[in-house]
Tab-separated table of C-alpha atoms and ligand atoms in Angstrom:
chain	number	residue	atom	x	y	z
A	25	MET	CA	-5.682	6.622	31.301
A	26	ILE	CA	-8.867	7.252	33.280
A	27	GLY	CA	-8.850	7.455	37.085
A	28	VAL	CA	-12.064	6.550	38.879
A	29	ILE	CA	-12.291	7.691	42.496
A	30	GLY	CA	-14.625	5.578	44.644
A	31	GLY	CA	-15.068	1.808	44.667
A	32	GLY	CA	-18.824	1.493	45.115
A	33	ILE	CA	-21.197	0.176	42.500
A	34	ILE	CA	-21.061	3.393	40.444
A	35	GLY	CA	-17.251	3.560	40.302
A	36	VAL	CA	-16.735	-0.152	39.665
A	37	ALA	CA	-19.481	-0.412	37.024
A	38	THR	CA	-18.190	2.728	35.269
A	39	ALA	CA	-14.651	1.327	35.260
A	40	TYR	CA	-15.948	-1.873	33.650
A	41	GLU	CA	-17.911	0.038	30.996
A	42	LEU	CA	-14.883	2.221	30.224
A	43	ALA	CA	-12.657	-0.837	29.857
A	44	LYS	CA	-15.248	-2.421	27.582
A	45	LEU	CA	-14.755	0.580	25.316
A	46	GLY	CA	-11.003	-0.038	25.290
A	47	GLU	CA	-9.867	2.457	27.938
A	48	GLU	CA	-7.082	1.921	30.446
A	49	VAL	CA	-8.642	2.436	33.875
A	50	VAL	CA	-7.506	2.658	37.501
A	51	VAL	CA	-9.928	2.736	40.454
A	52	PHE	CA	-9.039	4.121	43.887
A	53	GLU	CA	-11.038	3.048	46.945
A	54	LYS	CA	-10.159	4.317	50.384
A	55	ARG	CA	-11.389	1.166	52.162
A	56	TYR	CA	-12.539	-2.106	50.623
A	57	PHE	CA	-14.660	-2.210	47.464
A	58	GLY	CA	-18.351	-1.872	48.335
A	59	SER	CA	-17.650	-0.523	51.840
A	60	GLY	CA	-19.550	2.751	51.234
A	61	SER	CA	-23.315	2.699	50.709
A	62	THR	CA	-23.267	-0.148	48.201
A	63	PHE	CA	-22.935	-3.079	50.602
A	64	ARG	CA	-25.396	-1.369	52.970
A	65	CYS	CA	-28.308	-1.012	50.573
A	66	ALA	CA	-31.647	-2.807	50.530
A	67	SER	CA	-31.095	-4.301	47.049
A	68	GLY	CA	-34.237	-2.758	45.515
A	69	ILE	CA	-34.563	-1.882	41.825
A	70	ARG	CA	-37.591	-0.013	40.479
A	71	ALA	CA	-38.893	2.037	37.595
A	72	GLN	CA	-41.792	3.326	39.702
A	73	PHE	CA	-40.645	6.951	39.856
A	74	THR	CA	-42.869	10.011	39.479
A	75	ASP	CA	-40.983	11.983	36.808
A	76	GLU	CA	-40.044	11.292	33.205
A	77	ALA	CA	-36.246	11.392	33.583
A	78	ASN	CA	-36.021	8.819	36.379
A	79	ILE	CA	-38.693	6.540	34.880
A	80	LYS	CA	-36.888	6.436	31.508
A	81	LEU	CA	-33.481	5.928	33.096
A	82	MET	CA	-34.754	3.104	35.289
A	83	LYS	CA	-36.709	1.444	32.501
A	84	TYR	CA	-33.419	1.206	30.607
A	85	SER	CA	-31.446	0.226	33.711
A	86	ILE	CA	-33.777	-2.745	34.309
A	87	GLU	CA	-33.077	-3.911	30.754
A	88	ARG	CA	-29.371	-3.822	31.626
A	89	TRP	CA	-29.962	-5.606	34.958
A	90	LYS	CA	-31.533	-8.479	33.010
A	91	GLU	CA	-28.402	-8.932	30.887
A	92	LEU	CA	-25.761	-8.551	33.570
A	93	SER	CA	-25.397	-12.091	34.970
A	94	GLU	CA	-24.669	-13.450	31.525
A	95	GLU	CA	-22.552	-10.521	30.354
A	96	LEU	CA	-20.422	-10.408	33.504
A	97	GLY	CA	-20.174	-14.185	33.830
A	98	HIS	CA	-21.434	-14.324	37.415
A	99	ASN	CA	-24.915	-14.685	38.900
A	100	ILE	CA	-25.845	-11.324	40.415
A	101	MET	CA	-29.180	-12.741	41.631
A	102	PHE	CA	-31.321	-10.236	39.774
A	103	GLN	CA	-34.968	-11.190	40.193
A	104	GLN	CA	-38.034	-9.377	38.903
A	105	THR	CA	-40.092	-9.845	42.027
A	106	GLY	CA	-41.815	-6.454	41.737
A	107	TYR	CA	-42.456	-3.415	43.928
A	108	LEU	CA	-45.819	-3.021	45.633
A	109	PHE	CA	-46.729	0.450	46.901
A	110	LEU	CA	-49.834	0.591	49.077
A	111	ALA	CA	-52.273	3.494	49.460
A	112	THR	CA	-54.042	4.226	52.731
A	113	THR	CA	-56.226	7.208	51.629
A	114	GLU	CA	-58.320	8.199	48.611
A	115	GLU	CA	-55.887	11.073	47.888
A	116	GLU	CA	-53.055	8.566	47.691
A	117	VAL	CA	-55.058	6.344	45.354
A	118	GLU	CA	-55.516	9.358	43.055
A	119	ALA	CA	-51.772	10.124	43.219
A	120	PHE	CA	-50.998	6.466	42.400
A	121	LYS	CA	-53.292	6.647	39.364
A	122	LYS	CA	-51.480	9.743	38.102
A	123	ASN	CA	-48.064	8.137	38.560
A	124	ILE	CA	-49.171	4.906	36.926
A	125	LYS	CA	-50.373	6.834	33.882
A	126	LEU	CA	-46.995	8.526	33.564
A	127	GLN	CA	-45.095	5.257	34.033
A	128	ASN	CA	-47.301	3.471	31.467
A	129	ARG	CA	-46.554	6.277	28.982
A	130	PHE	CA	-42.898	5.293	29.054
A	131	GLY	CA	-43.547	1.553	28.845
A	132	VAL	CA	-43.461	0.671	32.542
A	133	PRO	CA	-46.349	-1.759	33.093
A	134	THR	CA	-47.418	-0.614	36.587
A	135	LYS	CA	-51.090	-1.178	37.380
A	136	LEU	CA	-53.499	-0.382	40.172
A	137	ILE	CA	-54.521	-3.500	42.089
A	138	THR	CA	-57.026	-4.273	44.839
A	139	PRO	CA	-56.045	-5.242	48.391
A	140	GLU	CA	-57.161	-8.804	47.607
A	141	GLU	CA	-54.824	-8.949	44.606
A	142	ALA	CA	-52.035	-7.552	46.790
A	143	LYS	CA	-52.586	-10.374	49.269
A	144	GLU	CA	-52.219	-12.936	46.524
A	145	ILE	CA	-48.802	-11.478	45.743
A	146	VAL	CA	-47.743	-11.130	49.398
A	147	PRO	CA	-49.716	-13.742	51.396
A	148	PRO	CA	-48.872	-12.535	54.943
A	149	LEU	CA	-49.737	-8.879	54.119
A	150	ASN	CA	-52.114	-7.007	56.445
A	151	VAL	CA	-54.483	-5.578	53.824
A	152	GLU	CA	-57.056	-4.168	56.184
A	153	GLU	CA	-55.838	-0.577	56.123
A	154	PHE	CA	-55.035	-0.385	52.415
A	155	LEU	CA	-57.336	0.824	49.656
A	156	ALA	CA	-55.221	-0.098	46.618
A	157	GLY	CA	-51.741	-0.974	45.438
A	158	ALA	CA	-49.443	0.199	42.642
A	159	TRP	CA	-47.805	-2.952	41.310
A	160	ASN	CA	-45.005	-3.255	38.790
A	161	PRO	CA	-43.938	-6.874	38.353
A	162	GLU	CA	-40.858	-5.783	36.362
A	163	ASP	CA	-39.241	-4.041	39.341
A	164	GLY	CA	-37.028	-6.248	41.444
A	165	LYS	CA	-33.874	-6.783	43.436
A	166	ALA	CA	-30.316	-8.050	43.048
A	167	SER	CA	-27.460	-8.868	45.365
A	168	PRO	CA	-25.237	-5.811	45.977
A	169	PHE	CA	-22.395	-8.161	46.915
A	170	HIS	CA	-22.574	-10.366	43.834
A	171	THR	CA	-23.192	-7.401	41.529
A	172	LEU	CA	-20.154	-5.457	42.687
A	173	TYR	CA	-18.026	-8.604	42.629
A	174	ALA	CA	-19.233	-9.447	39.110
A	175	TYR	CA	-18.477	-5.976	37.704
A	176	LYS	CA	-15.071	-5.966	39.405
A	177	LYS	CA	-14.051	-9.409	38.156
A	178	ALA	CA	-15.214	-8.577	34.632
A	179	GLY	CA	-13.329	-5.268	34.831
A	180	GLU	CA	-10.156	-7.026	35.964
A	181	LYS	CA	-10.383	-9.363	32.983
A	182	LEU	CA	-10.446	-6.288	30.751
A	183	GLY	CA	-7.352	-4.907	32.476
A	184	VAL	CA	-8.837	-2.482	35.041
A	185	LYS	CA	-6.484	-1.955	38.004
A	186	PHE	CA	-8.337	-1.757	41.312
A	187	TYR	CA	-6.563	-0.196	44.311
A	188	PRO	CA	-8.239	-0.965	47.655
A	189	TYR	CA	-7.252	0.966	50.799
A	190	THR	CA	-5.981	3.785	48.601
A	191	GLU	CA	-7.431	7.126	49.603
A	192	VAL	CA	-7.276	10.082	47.234
A	193	VAL	CA	-5.960	12.973	49.298
A	194	TRP	CA	-5.278	15.643	46.687
A	195	ILE	CA	-5.688	16.439	42.993
A	196	ASP	CA	-3.565	18.787	40.869
A	197	GLY	CA	-3.416	19.709	37.225
A	198	GLY	CA	-6.156	19.514	34.639
A	199	ARG	CA	-6.703	21.585	31.500
A	200	GLU	CA	-3.809	21.015	29.100
A	201	HIS	CA	-1.884	19.034	31.728
A	202	LYS	CA	-2.614	15.570	32.979
A	203	TRP	CA	-4.405	15.256	36.295
A	204	LYS	CA	-2.115	14.317	39.189
A	205	ILE	CA	-3.930	12.233	41.776
A	206	LYS	CA	-2.156	12.048	45.094
A	207	THR	CA	-3.153	8.963	47.111
A	208	THR	CA	-2.053	7.278	50.316
A	209	LYS	CA	-0.272	4.741	48.057
A	210	GLY	CA	1.556	7.219	45.834
A	211	GLU	CA	0.917	9.571	42.908
A	212	PHE	CA	-0.818	8.706	39.642
A	213	GLU	CA	-1.165	10.656	36.391
A	214	VAL	CA	-4.410	10.328	34.460
A	215	ASP	CA	-6.079	12.088	31.520
A	216	VAL	CA	-9.642	11.955	32.843
A	217	ILE	CA	-11.095	11.705	36.349
A	218	VAL	CA	-14.475	10.283	37.386
A	219	ASN	CA	-15.596	11.252	40.872
A	220	ALA	CA	-17.809	8.363	42.039
A	221	THR	CA	-17.567	8.943	45.787
A	222	ASN	CA	-21.281	9.679	46.347
A	223	ALA	CA	-21.636	10.791	50.004
A	224	TRP	CA	-17.994	11.960	49.959
A	225	GLY	CA	-18.472	13.621	46.570
A	226	SER	CA	-18.180	17.239	47.742
A	227	ARG	CA	-14.786	16.581	49.331
A	228	ILE	CA	-13.337	15.377	46.042
A	229	ASN	CA	-14.919	18.294	44.125
A	230	SER	CA	-13.370	20.708	46.664
A	231	MET	CA	-9.917	19.380	45.748
A	232	ILE	CA	-10.287	21.010	42.328
A	233	GLY	CA	-11.988	24.122	43.757
A	234	LYS	CA	-15.441	23.195	42.392
A	235	ASP	CA	-17.591	22.381	45.374
A	236	ILE	CA	-20.817	23.181	43.527
A	237	VAL	CA	-22.848	20.021	44.129
A	238	PRO	CA	-24.477	20.323	47.550
A	239	ILE	CA	-24.559	16.832	49.050
A	240	THR	CA	-25.806	16.162	52.555
A	241	PRO	CA	-25.103	12.654	53.848
A	242	PHE	CA	-27.987	11.239	55.908
A	243	LYS	CA	-27.530	8.082	57.933
A	244	HIS	CA	-30.101	5.451	56.905
A	245	GLN	CA	-30.430	2.069	58.522
A	246	LEU	CA	-31.884	-1.376	57.992
A	247	VAL	CA	-32.628	-4.404	60.114
A	248	LYS	CA	-32.801	-7.956	58.832
A	249	THR	CA	-34.626	-10.943	60.283
A	250	GLU	CA	-33.620	-14.562	60.468
A	251	PRO	CA	-34.162	-16.436	57.170
A	252	LEU	CA	-37.788	-17.240	56.344
A	253	GLU	CA	-39.191	-19.617	53.787
A	254	ARG	CA	-38.882	-17.947	50.394
A	255	GLY	CA	-41.894	-16.734	48.447
A	256	GLN	CA	-43.720	-14.814	51.178
A	257	ILE	CA	-42.558	-11.204	50.867
A	258	GLU	CA	-40.718	-11.382	47.558
A	259	PRO	CA	-41.579	-7.879	46.261
A	260	LEU	CA	-40.540	-4.735	48.035
A	261	VAL	CA	-43.699	-3.687	49.908
A	262	CYS	CA	-44.085	-0.044	50.922
A	263	PRO	CA	-46.996	2.028	52.184
A	264	PRO	CA	-45.437	5.500	51.641
A	265	ALA	CA	-47.833	7.091	54.179
A	266	TRP	CA	-46.390	4.871	56.905
A	267	ASN	CA	-43.188	6.845	57.207
A	268	ASP	CA	-41.940	5.475	53.857
A	269	SER	CA	-41.407	2.129	55.573
A	270	TYR	CA	-40.705	-0.993	53.568
A	271	VAL	CA	-40.043	-4.713	53.810
A	272	ILE	CA	-38.381	-6.995	51.264
A	273	GLN	CA	-37.255	-10.589	51.491
A	274	ASP	CA	-33.544	-10.967	50.765
A	275	GLY	CA	-33.163	-12.625	47.376
A	276	GLU	CA	-30.399	-14.879	48.651
A	277	ASP	CA	-31.159	-16.156	52.161
A	278	GLY	CA	-34.839	-15.207	52.675
A	279	GLY	CA	-34.287	-12.903	55.676
A	280	VAL	CA	-36.623	-9.894	55.673
A	281	ILE	CA	-34.931	-6.513	55.281
A	282	CYS	CA	-36.911	-3.677	56.886
A	283	GLY	CA	-36.396	0.065	56.406
A	284	THR	CA	-38.085	3.306	57.428
A	285	ALA	CA	-37.447	7.006	56.943
A	286	LEU	CA	-35.792	7.749	60.261
A	287	GLU	CA	-32.670	9.598	59.154
A	288	TYR	CA	-29.922	11.684	60.695
A	289	LYS	CA	-27.484	14.125	59.159
A	290	SER	CA	-24.154	12.441	59.736
A	291	ASP	CA	-20.553	12.156	58.651
A	292	PRO	CA	-20.443	9.414	55.998
A	293	ASP	CA	-17.637	7.678	57.881
A	294	ASP	CA	-19.947	7.197	60.893
A	295	VAL	CA	-21.870	3.959	60.340
A	296	THR	CA	-22.838	3.264	63.954
A	297	PRO	CA	-26.418	1.919	64.119
A	298	THR	CA	-28.868	3.403	66.655
A	299	TYR	CA	-31.383	1.664	68.927
A	300	ASP	CA	-34.220	4.134	68.264
A	301	PHE	CA	-34.169	2.985	64.635
A	302	VAL	CA	-34.889	-0.607	65.685
A	303	LYS	CA	-37.958	0.488	67.658
A	304	GLU	CA	-39.233	2.721	64.861
A	305	VAL	CA	-38.701	0.317	61.956
A	306	LEU	CA	-40.230	-2.667	63.758
A	307	LYS	CA	-43.304	-0.639	64.706
A	308	TRP	CA	-44.038	-0.211	60.975
A	309	ALA	CA	-42.812	-3.600	59.775
A	310	VAL	CA	-45.237	-5.513	62.027
A	311	LYS	CA	-48.073	-3.248	60.904
A	312	ILE	CA	-47.332	-4.216	57.283
A	313	ILE	CA	-46.698	-7.918	57.991
A	314	PRO	CA	-48.160	-8.800	61.431
A	315	ALA	CA	-46.515	-12.249	61.475
A	316	LEU	CA	-43.087	-10.565	61.663
A	317	ARG	CA	-43.905	-10.099	65.365
A	318	HIS	CA	-42.817	-13.726	65.838
A	319	VAL	CA	-39.551	-13.473	63.924
A	320	HIS	CA	-36.099	-12.632	65.298
A	321	VAL	CA	-34.076	-9.666	64.098
A	322	VAL	CA	-30.538	-10.888	63.571
A	323	ARG	CA	-28.764	-7.881	62.059
A	324	GLN	CA	-28.832	-4.111	61.947
A	325	TRP	CA	-26.581	-1.802	59.961
A	326	ALA	CA	-26.235	1.782	58.793
A	327	GLY	CA	-25.109	3.524	55.636
A	328	HIS	CA	-25.812	6.864	53.971
A	329	TYR	CA	-28.144	8.435	51.480
A	330	ALA	CA	-26.067	11.099	49.712
A	331	LYS	CA	-28.844	13.624	49.286
A	332	THR	CA	-28.915	16.561	46.925
A	333	PRO	CA	-31.527	19.312	47.420
A	334	ASP	CA	-33.847	17.693	44.832
A	335	ASN	CA	-32.921	14.075	45.587
A	336	ASN	CA	-31.655	13.600	42.041
A	337	PRO	CA	-28.001	12.720	41.416
A	338	ALA	CA	-25.483	15.011	39.757
A	339	ILE	CA	-24.100	13.367	36.619
A	340	GLY	CA	-21.913	15.073	34.030
A	341	GLU	CA	-18.703	16.970	33.334
A	342	LEU	CA	-17.750	19.373	36.103
A	343	VAL	CA	-14.704	20.822	34.375
A	344	GLU	CA	-12.896	19.588	31.291
A	345	ASP	CA	-11.995	15.903	31.730
A	346	PHE	CA	-13.387	15.742	35.255
A	347	TYR	CA	-16.749	13.974	35.572
A	348	VAL	CA	-19.061	13.373	38.514
A	349	ALA	CA	-21.718	10.736	39.242
A	350	ILE	CA	-22.593	11.503	42.849
A	351	GLY	CA	-25.476	12.400	45.178
A	352	PHE	CA	-27.637	9.378	44.369
A	353	SER	CA	-30.020	10.142	47.252
A	354	GLY	CA	-30.855	6.477	47.909
A	355	HIS	CA	-31.063	5.238	44.283
A	356	GLY	CA	-27.488	4.587	43.193
A	357	PHE	CA	-27.630	0.809	43.227
A	358	MET	CA	-30.626	0.526	40.922
A	359	MET	CA	-29.349	3.248	38.580
A	360	ALA	CA	-25.771	1.984	38.332
A	361	PRO	CA	-26.012	-0.160	35.174
A	362	ALA	CA	-27.559	2.668	33.138
A	363	VAL	CA	-25.482	5.497	34.625
A	364	ALA	CA	-22.191	3.620	34.244
A	365	GLN	CA	-22.842	2.831	30.601
A	366	ALA	CA	-24.043	6.363	29.804
A	367	LEU	CA	-21.081	8.017	31.486
A	368	ALA	CA	-18.513	5.708	29.902
A	369	GLU	CA	-19.998	6.215	26.427
A	370	ARG	CA	-20.121	9.974	26.882
A	371	ILE	CA	-16.490	10.104	28.029
A	372	VAL	CA	-15.167	7.867	25.251
A	373	LYS	CA	-17.505	8.545	22.324
A	374	GLY	CA	-19.046	11.884	23.256
A	375	ARG	CA	-22.563	10.420	22.968
A	376	THR	CA	-24.658	7.561	24.367
A	377	LYS	CA	-27.697	5.543	23.456
A	378	VAL	CA	-28.729	5.348	27.119
A	379	PRO	CA	-31.821	7.531	27.680
A	380	LEU	CA	-30.140	9.602	30.375
A	381	ASP	CA	-31.347	13.208	30.455
A	382	TRP	CA	-28.048	15.098	31.000
A	383	GLU	CA	-29.905	18.362	31.476
A	384	TRP	CA	-32.020	16.897	34.298
A	385	TYR	CA	-28.972	15.593	36.194
A	386	ASP	CA	-26.717	18.584	35.343
A	387	PRO	CA	-24.309	19.195	38.270
A	388	TYR	CA	-24.561	22.965	37.652
A	389	ARG	CA	-28.345	23.109	38.233
A	390	PHE	CA	-27.921	23.881	41.942
A	391	GLU	CA	-25.669	26.869	41.242
A	392	ARG	CA	-28.296	28.152	38.795
A	393	GLY	CA	-31.052	27.584	41.362
A	394	GLU	CA	-32.885	25.188	39.026
A	395	LEU	CA	-34.024	22.359	41.230
A	396	ARG	CA	-35.838	19.418	39.664
A	397	THR	CA	-39.010	17.796	40.966
A	398	SER	CA	-37.851	15.794	43.944
A	399	ALA	CA	-37.131	12.164	43.012
A	400	PHE	CA	-39.569	9.793	44.729
A	401	GLN	CA	-37.688	8.378	47.697
A	402	ILE	CA	-38.526	5.775	50.339
A	403	GLY	CA	-36.902	4.572	53.592
B	13	LIG	P1	-20.646	4.188	47.505
B	13	LIG	O1	-21.033	2.768	47.487
B	13	LIG	O2	-20.854	4.928	48.790
B	13	LIG	O3	-19.141	4.268	47.075
B	13	LIG	C1	-18.362	5.432	47.205
B	13	LIG	C2	-16.996	4.976	47.633
B	13	LIG	O4	-16.086	6.072	47.585
B	13	LIG	C3	-16.952	4.439	49.051
B	13	LIG	O5	-16.652	3.059	49.038
B	13	LIG	C4	-15.880	5.280	49.728
B	13	LIG	O6	-15.078	4.550	50.636
B	13	LIG	C5	-15.079	5.799	48.536
B	13	LIG	N1	-14.332	7.024	48.809
B	13	LIG	C6	-14.766	8.122	49.453
B	13	LIG	N2	-13.797	9.047	49.517
B	13	LIG	C7	-12.717	8.516	48.894
B	13	LIG	C8	-11.400	8.986	48.641
B	13	LIG	N3	-10.993	10.196	49.047
B	13	LIG	N4	-10.547	8.170	47.979
B	13	LIG	C9	-10.933	6.931	47.557
B	13	LIG	N5	-12.169	6.455	47.777
B	13	LIG	C10	-13.057	7.229	48.433
B	13	LIG	N6	-30.140	2.171	46.420
B	13	LIG	C11	-30.906	1.468	45.559
B	13	LIG	O7	-30.798	1.662	44.356
B	13	LIG	N7	-31.821	0.554	46.023
B	13	LIG	C12	-32.021	0.341	47.356
B	13	LIG	O8	-32.842	-0.497	47.745
B	13	LIG	C13	-31.240	1.089	48.272
B	13	LIG	N8	-31.387	0.929	49.618
B	13	LIG	C14	-30.568	1.602	50.472
B	13	LIG	C15	-30.708	1.392	51.847
B	13	LIG	C16	-29.828	2.008	52.736
B	13	LIG	C17	-29.977	1.787	54.212
B	13	LIG	C18	-28.799	2.844	52.240
B	13	LIG	C19	-27.832	3.503	53.182
B	13	LIG	C20	-28.682	3.094	50.873
B	13	LIG	C21	-29.568	2.489	49.990
B	13	LIG	N9	-29.482	2.701	48.609
B	13	LIG	C22	-30.278	2.003	47.754
B	13	LIG	C23	-28.541	3.686	48.070
B	13	LIG	C24	-27.324	2.997	47.473
B	13	LIG	O9	-26.720	2.198	48.453
B	13	LIG	C25	-26.348	4.056	46.979
B	13	LIG	O10	-27.003	5.049	46.234
B	13	LIG	C26	-25.282	3.423	46.107
B	13	LIG	O11	-24.693	2.324	46.749
B	13	LIG	C27	-24.252	4.462	45.750
B	13	LIG	O12	-23.155	3.820	45.150
B	13	LIG	P2	-21.852	4.665	44.910
B	13	LIG	O13	-20.900	3.786	44.214
B	13	LIG	O14	-22.222	5.959	44.290
B	13	LIG	O15	-21.364	5.052	46.381
């Protein structure tokens, strides 16, 4: 039996993939499923990264995203509405060109477009201050709610047992013995553990005396406007030089989700939103889309980026039969389909066809002082 700790998108998708391979799986979630970062994310999915490992992983993940509604038997609202990054200086245009070349090398069809072309894609965009855009029409978005629900339902059909409001408080055993997982709902014995608790990941690793993945939770927030007519800001639009701010129209109801890189170190259980975020994010949002000035904000919420020192997750085997997939640094939703499949195949078969570079994401790299190039992060 395999015990997955953490009921966000990574834990639930991994449980499903494990069950698909014939494993008996239990998942422990201390609150309700999705209550961590997953239900608080901006729904964005992109292959526009600036390093080989993340580009390849996300290229594959997008292929999986395309299949999921049919495979899981529920519409997860995946739409390839693209990501549009906007450059404000010549130096940025040069950096975009370099990134585009790298992305093209691995089959990601990003191209450099003019401000006029950008305005055709996003009609209310203020193009005056932009010199060029990096546009990948294959990037997109999906509903975090429907995706988690779909994986969970499909997992249940394959026999996965999901335990909500069941906090893991201690772990014993390992090596030749089974793992004993002590929870608020009793004790469980499992052969393999997957730690999928992201921002809480270090706490679970500490329970087995292996707190070697440095994760710092940073509170990140979003606001959302009242619903607008669809088709106006369908891609995620981000001028990185404007404090990594972004806007994206919700794929379901048409409200505009707005984010910016105002972050605070914070306990992952503290999800209280702050007023200074509203002022900061709206300052940038109305610069990107001036017409948003006339639209009401109806919601604000907070979640956490579980940041590692190089903004890349830690994925792999920490000790025998104890795996981690944590520290997603703001990219766990988009990566989940690929990571879940790769991890499940590695655990069950010892190998995977997913192009996941285990060396790049090695949880031991921090201890060895081998940081990777920082993963390209926004908001
Ligand atoms: P989580 O969803 O956080 O799940 C971990 C779970 O573990 C939690 O539910 C928690 O309750 C549970 N847990 C913790 N401790 C215990 C315990 N002791 N016992 C049992 N359960 C426990 N990512 C993208 O890809 N695209 C985006 O556009 C995007 N936008 C974002 C915007 C914001 C504002 C935020 C905050 C995040 C965003 N992210 C985005 C990041 C994304 O939300 C996360 O990377 C992703 O949801 C991580 O999923 P997870 O399953 O690893 O973690």
